[in-house]
PDB file of C-alpha atoms in Angstrom:
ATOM      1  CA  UNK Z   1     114.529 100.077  98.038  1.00 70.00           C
ATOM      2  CA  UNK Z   2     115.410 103.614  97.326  1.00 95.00           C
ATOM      3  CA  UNK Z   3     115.003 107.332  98.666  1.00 98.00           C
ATOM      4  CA  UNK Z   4     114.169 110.758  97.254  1.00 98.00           C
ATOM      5  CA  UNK Z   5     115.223 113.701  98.556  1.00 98.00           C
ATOM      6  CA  UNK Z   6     111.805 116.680  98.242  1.00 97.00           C
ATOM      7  CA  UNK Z   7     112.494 120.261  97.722  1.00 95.00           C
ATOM      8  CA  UNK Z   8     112.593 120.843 101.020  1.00 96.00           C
ATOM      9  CA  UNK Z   9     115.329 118.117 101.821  1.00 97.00           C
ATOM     10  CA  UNK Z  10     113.758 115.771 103.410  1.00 98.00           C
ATOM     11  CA  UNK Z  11     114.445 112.309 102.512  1.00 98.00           C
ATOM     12  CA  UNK Z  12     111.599 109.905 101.538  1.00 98.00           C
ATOM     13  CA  UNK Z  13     112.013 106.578 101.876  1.00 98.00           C
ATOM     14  CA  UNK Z  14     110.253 104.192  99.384  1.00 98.00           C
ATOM     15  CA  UNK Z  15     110.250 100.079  98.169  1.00 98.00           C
ATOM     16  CA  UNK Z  16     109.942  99.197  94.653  1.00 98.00           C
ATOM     17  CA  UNK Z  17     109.683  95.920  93.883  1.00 98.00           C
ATOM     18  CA  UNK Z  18     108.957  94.051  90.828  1.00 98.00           C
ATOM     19  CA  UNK Z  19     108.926  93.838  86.866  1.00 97.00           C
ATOM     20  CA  UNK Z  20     109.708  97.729  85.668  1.00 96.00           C
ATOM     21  CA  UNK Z  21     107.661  97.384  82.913  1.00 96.00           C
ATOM     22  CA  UNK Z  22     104.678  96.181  84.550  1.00 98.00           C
ATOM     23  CA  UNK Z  23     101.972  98.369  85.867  1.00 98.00           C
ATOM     24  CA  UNK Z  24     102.884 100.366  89.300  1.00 98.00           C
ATOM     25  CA  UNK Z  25     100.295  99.715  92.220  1.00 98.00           C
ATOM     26  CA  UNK Z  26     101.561 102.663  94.778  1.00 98.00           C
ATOM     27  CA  UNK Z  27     100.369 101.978  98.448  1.00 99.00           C
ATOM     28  CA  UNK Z  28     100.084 104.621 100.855  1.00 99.00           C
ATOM     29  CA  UNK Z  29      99.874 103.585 104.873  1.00 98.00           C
ATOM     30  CA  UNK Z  30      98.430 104.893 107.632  1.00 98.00           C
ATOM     31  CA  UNK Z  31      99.052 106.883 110.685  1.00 98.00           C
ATOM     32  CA  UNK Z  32     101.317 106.078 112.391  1.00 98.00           C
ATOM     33  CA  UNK Z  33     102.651 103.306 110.391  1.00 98.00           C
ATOM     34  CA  UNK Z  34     104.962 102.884 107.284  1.00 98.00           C
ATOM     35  CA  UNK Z  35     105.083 101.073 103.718  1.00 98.00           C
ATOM     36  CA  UNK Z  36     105.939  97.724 105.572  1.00 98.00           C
ATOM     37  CA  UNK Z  37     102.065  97.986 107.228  1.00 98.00           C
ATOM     38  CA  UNK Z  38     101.389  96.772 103.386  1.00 98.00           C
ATOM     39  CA  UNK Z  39     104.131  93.796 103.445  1.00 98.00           C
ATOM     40  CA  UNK Z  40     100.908  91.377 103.004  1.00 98.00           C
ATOM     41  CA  UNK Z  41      99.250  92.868  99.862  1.00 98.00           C
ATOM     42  CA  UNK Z  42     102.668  93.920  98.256  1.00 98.00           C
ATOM     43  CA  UNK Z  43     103.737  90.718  98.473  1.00 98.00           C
ATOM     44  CA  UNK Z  44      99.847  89.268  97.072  1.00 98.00           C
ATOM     45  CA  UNK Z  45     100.479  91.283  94.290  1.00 98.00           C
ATOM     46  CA  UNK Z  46     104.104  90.977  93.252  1.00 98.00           C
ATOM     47  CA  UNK Z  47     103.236  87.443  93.261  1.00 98.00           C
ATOM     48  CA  UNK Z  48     100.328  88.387  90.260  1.00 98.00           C
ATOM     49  CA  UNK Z  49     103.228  90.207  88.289  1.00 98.00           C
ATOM     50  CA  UNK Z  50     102.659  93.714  89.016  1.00 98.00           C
ATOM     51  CA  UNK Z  51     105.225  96.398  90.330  1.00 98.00           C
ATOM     52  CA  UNK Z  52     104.481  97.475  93.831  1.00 98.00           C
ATOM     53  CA  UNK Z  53     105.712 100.414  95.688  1.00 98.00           C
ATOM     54  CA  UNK Z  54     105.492 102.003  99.151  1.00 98.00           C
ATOM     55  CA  UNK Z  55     106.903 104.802 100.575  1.00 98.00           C
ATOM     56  CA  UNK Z  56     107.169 105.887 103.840  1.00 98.00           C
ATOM     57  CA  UNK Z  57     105.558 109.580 104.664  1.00 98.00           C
ATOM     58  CA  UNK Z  58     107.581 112.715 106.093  1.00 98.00           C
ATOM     59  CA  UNK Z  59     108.384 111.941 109.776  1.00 98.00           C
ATOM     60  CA  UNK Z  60     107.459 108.127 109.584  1.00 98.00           C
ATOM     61  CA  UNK Z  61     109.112 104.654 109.406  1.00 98.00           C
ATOM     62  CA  UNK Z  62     112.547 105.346 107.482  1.00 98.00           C
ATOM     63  CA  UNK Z  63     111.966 108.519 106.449  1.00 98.00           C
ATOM     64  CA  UNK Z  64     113.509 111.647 107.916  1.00 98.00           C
ATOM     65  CA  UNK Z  65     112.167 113.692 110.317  1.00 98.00           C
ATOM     66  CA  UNK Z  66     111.475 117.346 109.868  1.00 98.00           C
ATOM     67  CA  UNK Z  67     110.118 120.006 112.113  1.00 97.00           C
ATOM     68  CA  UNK Z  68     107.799 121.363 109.084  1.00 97.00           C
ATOM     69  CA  UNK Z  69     105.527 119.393 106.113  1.00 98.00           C
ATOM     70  CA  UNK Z  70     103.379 117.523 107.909  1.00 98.00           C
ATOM     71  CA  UNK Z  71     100.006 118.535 106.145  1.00 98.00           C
ATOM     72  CA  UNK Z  72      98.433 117.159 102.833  1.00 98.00           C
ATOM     73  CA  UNK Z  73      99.610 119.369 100.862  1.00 98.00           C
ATOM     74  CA  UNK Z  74     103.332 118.189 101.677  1.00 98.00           C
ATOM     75  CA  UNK Z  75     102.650 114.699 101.839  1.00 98.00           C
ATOM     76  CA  UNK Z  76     101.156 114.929  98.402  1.00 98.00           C
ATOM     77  CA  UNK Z  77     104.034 116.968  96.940  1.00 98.00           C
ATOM     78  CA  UNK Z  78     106.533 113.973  98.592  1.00 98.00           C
ATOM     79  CA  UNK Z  79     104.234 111.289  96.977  1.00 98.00           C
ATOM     80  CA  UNK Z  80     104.823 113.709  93.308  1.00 98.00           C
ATOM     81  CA  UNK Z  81     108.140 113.847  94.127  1.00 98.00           C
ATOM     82  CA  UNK Z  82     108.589 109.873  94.443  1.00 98.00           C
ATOM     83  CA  UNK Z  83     106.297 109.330  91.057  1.00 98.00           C
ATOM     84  CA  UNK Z  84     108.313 111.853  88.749  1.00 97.00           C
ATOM     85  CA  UNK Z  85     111.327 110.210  89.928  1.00 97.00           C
ATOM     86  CA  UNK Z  86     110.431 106.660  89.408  1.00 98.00           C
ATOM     87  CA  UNK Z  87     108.702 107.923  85.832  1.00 97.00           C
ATOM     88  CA  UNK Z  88     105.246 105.798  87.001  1.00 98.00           C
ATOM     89  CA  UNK Z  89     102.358 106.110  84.350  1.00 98.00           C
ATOM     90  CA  UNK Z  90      98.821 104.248  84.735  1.00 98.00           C
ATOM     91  CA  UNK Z  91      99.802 103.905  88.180  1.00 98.00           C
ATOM     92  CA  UNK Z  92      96.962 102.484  90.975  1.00 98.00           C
ATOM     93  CA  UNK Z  93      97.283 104.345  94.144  1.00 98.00           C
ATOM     94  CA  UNK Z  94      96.089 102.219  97.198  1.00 99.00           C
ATOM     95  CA  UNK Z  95      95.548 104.082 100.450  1.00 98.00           C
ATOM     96  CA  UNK Z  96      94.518 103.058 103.959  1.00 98.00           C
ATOM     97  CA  UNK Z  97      93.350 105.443 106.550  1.00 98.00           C
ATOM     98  CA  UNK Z  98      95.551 108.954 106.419  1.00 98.00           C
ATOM     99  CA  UNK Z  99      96.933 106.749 103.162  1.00 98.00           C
ATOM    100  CA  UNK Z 100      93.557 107.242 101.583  1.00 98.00           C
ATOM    101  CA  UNK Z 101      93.239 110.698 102.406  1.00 98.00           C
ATOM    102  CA  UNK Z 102      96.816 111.240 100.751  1.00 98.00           C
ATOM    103  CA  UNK Z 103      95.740 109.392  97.642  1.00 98.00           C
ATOM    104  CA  UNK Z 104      92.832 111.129  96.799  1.00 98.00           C
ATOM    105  CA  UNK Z 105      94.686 114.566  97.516  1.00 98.00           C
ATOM    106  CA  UNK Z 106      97.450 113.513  95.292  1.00 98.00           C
ATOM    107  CA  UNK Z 107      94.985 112.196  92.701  1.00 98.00           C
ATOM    108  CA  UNK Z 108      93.185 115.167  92.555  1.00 98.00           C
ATOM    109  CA  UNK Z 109      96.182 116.867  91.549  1.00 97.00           C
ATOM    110  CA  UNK Z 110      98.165 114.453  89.461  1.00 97.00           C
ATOM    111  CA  UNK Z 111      99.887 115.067  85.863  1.00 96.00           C
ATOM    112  CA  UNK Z 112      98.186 113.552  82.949  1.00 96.00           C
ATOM    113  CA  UNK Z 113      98.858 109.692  82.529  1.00 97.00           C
ATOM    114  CA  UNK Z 114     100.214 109.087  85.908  1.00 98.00           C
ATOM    115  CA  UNK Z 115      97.218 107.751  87.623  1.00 98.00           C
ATOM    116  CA  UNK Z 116      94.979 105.257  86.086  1.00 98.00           C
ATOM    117  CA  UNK Z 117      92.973 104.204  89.075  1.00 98.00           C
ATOM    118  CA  UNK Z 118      92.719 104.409  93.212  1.00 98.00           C
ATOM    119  CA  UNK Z 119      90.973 102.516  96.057  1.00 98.00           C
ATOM    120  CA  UNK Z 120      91.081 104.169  99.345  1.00 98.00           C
ATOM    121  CA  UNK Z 121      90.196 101.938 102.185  1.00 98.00           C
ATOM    122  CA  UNK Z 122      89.060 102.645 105.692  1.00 98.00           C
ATOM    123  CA  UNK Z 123      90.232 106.374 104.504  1.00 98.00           C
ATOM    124  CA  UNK Z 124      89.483 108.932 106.365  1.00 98.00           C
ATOM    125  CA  UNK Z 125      87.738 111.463 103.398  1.00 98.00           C
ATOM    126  CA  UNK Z 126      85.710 113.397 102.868  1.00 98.00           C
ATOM    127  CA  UNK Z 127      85.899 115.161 106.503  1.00 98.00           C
ATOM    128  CA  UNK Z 128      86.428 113.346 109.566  1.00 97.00           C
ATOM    129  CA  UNK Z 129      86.041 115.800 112.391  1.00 97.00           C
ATOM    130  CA  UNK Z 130      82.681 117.331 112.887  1.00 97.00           C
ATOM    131  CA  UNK Z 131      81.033 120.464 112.106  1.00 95.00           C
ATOM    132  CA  UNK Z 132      78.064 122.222 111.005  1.00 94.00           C
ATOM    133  CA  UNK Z 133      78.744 121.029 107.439  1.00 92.00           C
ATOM    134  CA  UNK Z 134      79.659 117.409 108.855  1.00 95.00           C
ATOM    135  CA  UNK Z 135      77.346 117.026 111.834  1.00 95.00           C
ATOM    136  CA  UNK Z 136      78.043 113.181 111.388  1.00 94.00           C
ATOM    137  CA  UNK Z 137      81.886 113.616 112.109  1.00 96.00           C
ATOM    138  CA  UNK Z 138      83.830 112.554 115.106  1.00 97.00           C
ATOM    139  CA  UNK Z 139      84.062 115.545 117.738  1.00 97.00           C
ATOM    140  CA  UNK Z 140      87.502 117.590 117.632  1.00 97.00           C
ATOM    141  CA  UNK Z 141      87.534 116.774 121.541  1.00 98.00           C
ATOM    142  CA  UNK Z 142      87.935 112.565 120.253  1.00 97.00           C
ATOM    143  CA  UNK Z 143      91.369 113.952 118.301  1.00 98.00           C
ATOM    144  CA  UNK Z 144      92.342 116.387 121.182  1.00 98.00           C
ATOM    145  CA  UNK Z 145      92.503 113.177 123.353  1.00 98.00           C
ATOM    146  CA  UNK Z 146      94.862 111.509 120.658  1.00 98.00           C
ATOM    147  CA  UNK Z 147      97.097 114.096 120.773  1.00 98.00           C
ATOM    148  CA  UNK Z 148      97.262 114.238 124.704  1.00 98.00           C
ATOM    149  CA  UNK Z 149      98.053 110.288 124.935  1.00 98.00           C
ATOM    150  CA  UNK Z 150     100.635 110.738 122.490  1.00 98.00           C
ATOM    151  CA  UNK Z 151     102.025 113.310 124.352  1.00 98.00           C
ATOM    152  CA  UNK Z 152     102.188 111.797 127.594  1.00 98.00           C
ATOM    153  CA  UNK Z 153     103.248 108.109 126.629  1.00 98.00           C
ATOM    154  CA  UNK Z 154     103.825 107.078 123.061  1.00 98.00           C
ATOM    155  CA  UNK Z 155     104.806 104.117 123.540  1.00 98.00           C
ATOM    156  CA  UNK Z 156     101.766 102.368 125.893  1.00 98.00           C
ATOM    157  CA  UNK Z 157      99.616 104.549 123.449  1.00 98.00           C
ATOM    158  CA  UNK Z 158     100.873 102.466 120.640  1.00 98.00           C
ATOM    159  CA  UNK Z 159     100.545  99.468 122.322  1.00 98.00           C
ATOM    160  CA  UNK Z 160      96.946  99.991 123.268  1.00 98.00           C
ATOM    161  CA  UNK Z 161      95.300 101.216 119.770  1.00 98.00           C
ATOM    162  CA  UNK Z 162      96.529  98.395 118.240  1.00 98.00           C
ATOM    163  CA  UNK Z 163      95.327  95.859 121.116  1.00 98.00           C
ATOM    164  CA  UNK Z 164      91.722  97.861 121.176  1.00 98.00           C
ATOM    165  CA  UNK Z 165      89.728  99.268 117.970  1.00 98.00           C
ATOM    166  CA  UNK Z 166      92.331  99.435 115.434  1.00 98.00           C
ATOM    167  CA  UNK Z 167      92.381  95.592 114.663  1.00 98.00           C
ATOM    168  CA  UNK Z 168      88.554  95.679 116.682  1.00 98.00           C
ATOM    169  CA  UNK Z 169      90.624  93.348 119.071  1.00 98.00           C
ATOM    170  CA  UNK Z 170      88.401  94.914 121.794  1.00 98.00           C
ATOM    171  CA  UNK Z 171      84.811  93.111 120.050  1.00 98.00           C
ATOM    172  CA  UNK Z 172      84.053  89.726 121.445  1.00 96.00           C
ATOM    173  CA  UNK Z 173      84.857  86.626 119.644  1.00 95.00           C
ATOM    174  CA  UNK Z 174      87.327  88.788 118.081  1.00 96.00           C
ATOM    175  CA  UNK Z 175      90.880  86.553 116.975  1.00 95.00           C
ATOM    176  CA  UNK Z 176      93.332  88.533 118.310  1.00 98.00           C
ATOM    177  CA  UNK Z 177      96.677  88.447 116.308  1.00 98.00           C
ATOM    178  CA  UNK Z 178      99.804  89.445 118.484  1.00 98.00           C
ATOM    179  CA  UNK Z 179     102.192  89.729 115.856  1.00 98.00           C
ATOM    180  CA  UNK Z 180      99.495  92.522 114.197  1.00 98.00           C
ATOM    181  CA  UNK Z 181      99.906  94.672 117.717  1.00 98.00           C
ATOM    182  CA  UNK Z 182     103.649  93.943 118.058  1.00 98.00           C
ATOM    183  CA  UNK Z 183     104.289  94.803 114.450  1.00 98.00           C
ATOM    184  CA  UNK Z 184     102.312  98.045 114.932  1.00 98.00           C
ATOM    185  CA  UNK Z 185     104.171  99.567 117.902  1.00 98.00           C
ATOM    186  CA  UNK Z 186     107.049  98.465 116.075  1.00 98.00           C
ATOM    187  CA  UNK Z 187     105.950 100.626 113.256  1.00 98.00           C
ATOM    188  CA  UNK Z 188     105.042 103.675 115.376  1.00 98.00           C
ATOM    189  CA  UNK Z 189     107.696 103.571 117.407  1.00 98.00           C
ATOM    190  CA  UNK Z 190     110.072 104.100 114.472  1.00 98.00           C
ATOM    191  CA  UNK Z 191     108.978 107.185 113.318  1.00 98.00           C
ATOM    192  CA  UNK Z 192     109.004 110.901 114.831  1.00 98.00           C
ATOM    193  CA  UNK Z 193     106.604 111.903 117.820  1.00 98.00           C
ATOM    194  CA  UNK Z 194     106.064 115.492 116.204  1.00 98.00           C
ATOM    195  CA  UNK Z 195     105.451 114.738 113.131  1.00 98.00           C
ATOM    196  CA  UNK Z 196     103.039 111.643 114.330  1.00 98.00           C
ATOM    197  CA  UNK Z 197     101.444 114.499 116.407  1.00 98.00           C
ATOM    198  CA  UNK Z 198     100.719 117.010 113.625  1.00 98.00           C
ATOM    199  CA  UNK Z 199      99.392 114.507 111.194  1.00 98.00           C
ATOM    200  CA  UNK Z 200      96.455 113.717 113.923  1.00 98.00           C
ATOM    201  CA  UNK Z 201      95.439 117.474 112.859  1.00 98.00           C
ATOM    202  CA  UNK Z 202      96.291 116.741 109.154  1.00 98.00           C
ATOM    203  CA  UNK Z 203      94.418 112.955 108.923  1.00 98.00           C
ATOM    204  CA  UNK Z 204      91.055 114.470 111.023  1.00 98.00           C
ATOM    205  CA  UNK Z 205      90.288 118.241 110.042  1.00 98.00           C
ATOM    206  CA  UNK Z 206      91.814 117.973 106.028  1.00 98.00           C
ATOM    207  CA  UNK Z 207      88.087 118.379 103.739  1.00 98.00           C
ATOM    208  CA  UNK Z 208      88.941 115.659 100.723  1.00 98.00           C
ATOM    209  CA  UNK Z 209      85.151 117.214  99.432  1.00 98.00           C
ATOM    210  CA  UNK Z 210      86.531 118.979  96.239  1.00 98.00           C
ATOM    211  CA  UNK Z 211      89.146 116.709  95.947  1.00 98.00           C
ATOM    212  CA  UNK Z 212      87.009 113.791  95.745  1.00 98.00           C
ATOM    213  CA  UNK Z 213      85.137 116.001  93.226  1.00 98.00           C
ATOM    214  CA  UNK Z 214      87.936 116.486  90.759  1.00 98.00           C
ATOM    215  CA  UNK Z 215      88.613 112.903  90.569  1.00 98.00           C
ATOM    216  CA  UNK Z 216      88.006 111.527  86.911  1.00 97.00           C
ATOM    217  CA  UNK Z 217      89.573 107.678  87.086  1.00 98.00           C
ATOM    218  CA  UNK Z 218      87.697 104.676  88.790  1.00 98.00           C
ATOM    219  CA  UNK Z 219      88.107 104.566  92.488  1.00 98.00           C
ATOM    220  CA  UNK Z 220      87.235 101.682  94.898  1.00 98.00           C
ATOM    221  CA  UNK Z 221      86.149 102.872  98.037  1.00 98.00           C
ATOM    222  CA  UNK Z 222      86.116  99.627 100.366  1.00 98.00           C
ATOM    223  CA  UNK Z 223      85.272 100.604 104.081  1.00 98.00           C
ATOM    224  CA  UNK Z 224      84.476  98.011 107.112  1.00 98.00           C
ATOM    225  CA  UNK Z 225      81.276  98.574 108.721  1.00 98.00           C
ATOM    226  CA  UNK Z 226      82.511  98.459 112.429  1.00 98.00           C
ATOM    227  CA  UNK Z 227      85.178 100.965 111.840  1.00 98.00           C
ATOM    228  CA  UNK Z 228      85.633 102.012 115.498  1.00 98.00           C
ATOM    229  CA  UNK Z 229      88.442 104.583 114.218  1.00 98.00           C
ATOM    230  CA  UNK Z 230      87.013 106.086 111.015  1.00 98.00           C
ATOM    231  CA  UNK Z 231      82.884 105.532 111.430  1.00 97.00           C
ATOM    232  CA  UNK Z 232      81.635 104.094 108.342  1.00 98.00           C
ATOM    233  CA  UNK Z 233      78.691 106.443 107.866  1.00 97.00           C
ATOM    234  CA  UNK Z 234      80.572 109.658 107.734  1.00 97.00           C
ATOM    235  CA  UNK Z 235      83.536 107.921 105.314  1.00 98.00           C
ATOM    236  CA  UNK Z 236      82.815 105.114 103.112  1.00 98.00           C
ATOM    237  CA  UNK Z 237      79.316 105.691 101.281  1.00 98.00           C
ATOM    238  CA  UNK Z 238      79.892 109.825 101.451  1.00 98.00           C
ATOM    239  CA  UNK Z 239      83.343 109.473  99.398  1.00 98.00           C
ATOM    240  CA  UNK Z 240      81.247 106.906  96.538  1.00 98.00           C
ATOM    241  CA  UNK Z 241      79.244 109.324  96.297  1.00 98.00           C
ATOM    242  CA  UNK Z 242      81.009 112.644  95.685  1.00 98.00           C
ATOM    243  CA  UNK Z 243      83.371 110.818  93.415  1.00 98.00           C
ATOM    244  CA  UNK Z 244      82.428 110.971  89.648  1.00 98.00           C
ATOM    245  CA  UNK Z 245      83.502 107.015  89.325  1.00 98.00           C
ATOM    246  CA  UNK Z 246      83.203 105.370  92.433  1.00 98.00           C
ATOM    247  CA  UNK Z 247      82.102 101.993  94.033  1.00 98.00           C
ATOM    248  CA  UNK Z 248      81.456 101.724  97.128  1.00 98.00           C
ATOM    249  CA  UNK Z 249      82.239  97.843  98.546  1.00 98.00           C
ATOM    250  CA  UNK Z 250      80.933  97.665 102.238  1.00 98.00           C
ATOM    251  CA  UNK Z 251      82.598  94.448 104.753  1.00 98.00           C
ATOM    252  CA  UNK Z 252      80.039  93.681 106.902  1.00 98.00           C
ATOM    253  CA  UNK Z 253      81.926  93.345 110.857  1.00 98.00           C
ATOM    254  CA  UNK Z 254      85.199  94.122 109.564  1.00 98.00           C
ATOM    255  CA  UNK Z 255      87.758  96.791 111.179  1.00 98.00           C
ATOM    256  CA  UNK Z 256      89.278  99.455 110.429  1.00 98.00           C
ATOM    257  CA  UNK Z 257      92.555  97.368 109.995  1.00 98.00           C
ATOM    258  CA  UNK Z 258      91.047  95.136 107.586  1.00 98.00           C
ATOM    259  CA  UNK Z 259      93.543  94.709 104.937  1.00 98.00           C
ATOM    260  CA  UNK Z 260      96.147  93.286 108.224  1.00 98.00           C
ATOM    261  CA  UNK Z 261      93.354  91.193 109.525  1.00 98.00           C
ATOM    262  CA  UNK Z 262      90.950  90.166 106.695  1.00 98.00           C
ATOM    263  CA  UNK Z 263      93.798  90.342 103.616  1.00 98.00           C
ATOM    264  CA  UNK Z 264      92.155  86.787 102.183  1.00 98.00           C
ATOM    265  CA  UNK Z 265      88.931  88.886 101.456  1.00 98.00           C
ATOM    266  CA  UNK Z 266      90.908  92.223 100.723  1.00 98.00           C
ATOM    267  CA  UNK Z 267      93.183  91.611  98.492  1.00 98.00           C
ATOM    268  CA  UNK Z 268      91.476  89.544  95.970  1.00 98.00           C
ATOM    269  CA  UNK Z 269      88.766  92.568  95.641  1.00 98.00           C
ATOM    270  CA  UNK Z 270      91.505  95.031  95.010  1.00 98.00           C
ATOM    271  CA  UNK Z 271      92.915  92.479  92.059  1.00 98.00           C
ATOM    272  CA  UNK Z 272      89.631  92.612  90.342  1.00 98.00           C
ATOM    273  CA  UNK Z 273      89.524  95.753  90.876  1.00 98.00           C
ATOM    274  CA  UNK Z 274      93.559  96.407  89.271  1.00 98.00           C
ATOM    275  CA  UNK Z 275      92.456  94.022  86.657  1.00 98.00           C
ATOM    276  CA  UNK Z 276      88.703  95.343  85.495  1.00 94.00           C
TER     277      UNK Z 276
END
């Protein structure tokens, strides 16, 4: 475990564990979390011999906590700034949620050599909030409500995504997993309120479209079809198809925390997907 200070002096913390000559898998959580929300398929994979990494974005988990940078454009320059100084090449980025948005932003962008491939997974591209141009998107009123829970009580907020539509602990028959909630709020709670509260703005109303565009290596787009925080319809199939290689891999009933409660079914997609 390491950090990297950005040009902007914030200090990004990161894990990197594993053979140094094998190939990198980077992983890249979700809001509000940090790197250990991937503790599961980091450990899956380090167990298959590859290198596996994880940071922890600006204002989250163990890294600091600015007033300014929290927007894509940042969090992809932090993510640049963690590559160039670990020297990764043929790297596969893995993002969840506001993860998947950051991966294909970085992607998009990346020097020649250091990405080979990228899944993004219940990610929030190409647009989440709606519009004219995304009349399928979530309404900016859904996000304005985020913000105001946040805002009034962080803490119960944290404690009741996690126990509702996150894990889809709110659907009947669903096996709800306590240490999944508790190890949530634990995440959350770690990291900074503001910057937790600008990335709401930076996860919903970011357009991936001409990102998603640019993108020239294979990318897995694997999306649960009872999302209840990013909708499947307006996320999953729109990103396969705007990509120039994508495949789209739909989970019938699974959340939008799939890869914490479905990792038996995850991560052995994501190796054949590494491996093909």
């Amino acid at each position: 475990m390491g950090t990297v200070t950005t040009s902007d002096g914030t200090t990004i913390f990161y894990k990197d564990w594993g053979p140094r000559d094998a190939q990198p898998l980077v992983f890249h959580h979700g809001w509000p979390l940090s790197a250990d929300d991937w503790d599961n398929q980091m450990l899956f994979f380090l167990s298959h011999g590859y290198r596996v990494i994880a940071h922890d974005r600006r204002g989250h988990g163990r890294s600091s906590q600015p007033s300014t940078g929290h927007d894509m454009d940042t969090y992809a320059a932090d993510v640049a700034a963690v590559t160039d100084a670990l020297d990764l090449k043929d790297a596969v980025h893995i993002g969840h949620s506001t993860g998947g948005g950051e991966v294909a932003y970085y992607v998009a962008r990346a020097k020649p050599g250091r990405v080979a491939k990228a899944a993004l997974l219940s990610a929030v591209p190409p647009v989440m909030v709606k519009s004219d141009s995304n009349p399928g998107g979530t309404p900016l009123e859904v996000f304005d409500e985020l913000r105001a829970a946040l805002a009034a009580n962080r803490a119960q907020f944290y404690i009741d995504l996690p126990t509702g539509p996150f894990y889809g602990f709110n659907r009947e028959g669903a096996k709800v997993s306590q240490g999944l909630i508790d190890n949530w709020w634990r995440q959350g709670m770690r990291g900074a309120a503001n910057a937790h509260y600008e990335c709401i703005k930076a996860f919903s109303e970011t357009d991936f479209t001409e990102d998603l565009k640019r993108i020239d290596v294979p990318v897995l787009v694997g999306h649960g079809t009872d999302d209840q925080i990013v909708p499947y319809a307006d996320a999953g199939p729109l990103s396969a198809k705007l990509l120039k290689n994508g495949t789209l891999k739909s989970y019938e009933g699974f959340p939008h925390g799939m890869h914490g409660t479905h990792p038996e079914v995850v991560n052995p997609d994501l190796l054949a997907f590494v491996r093909s």
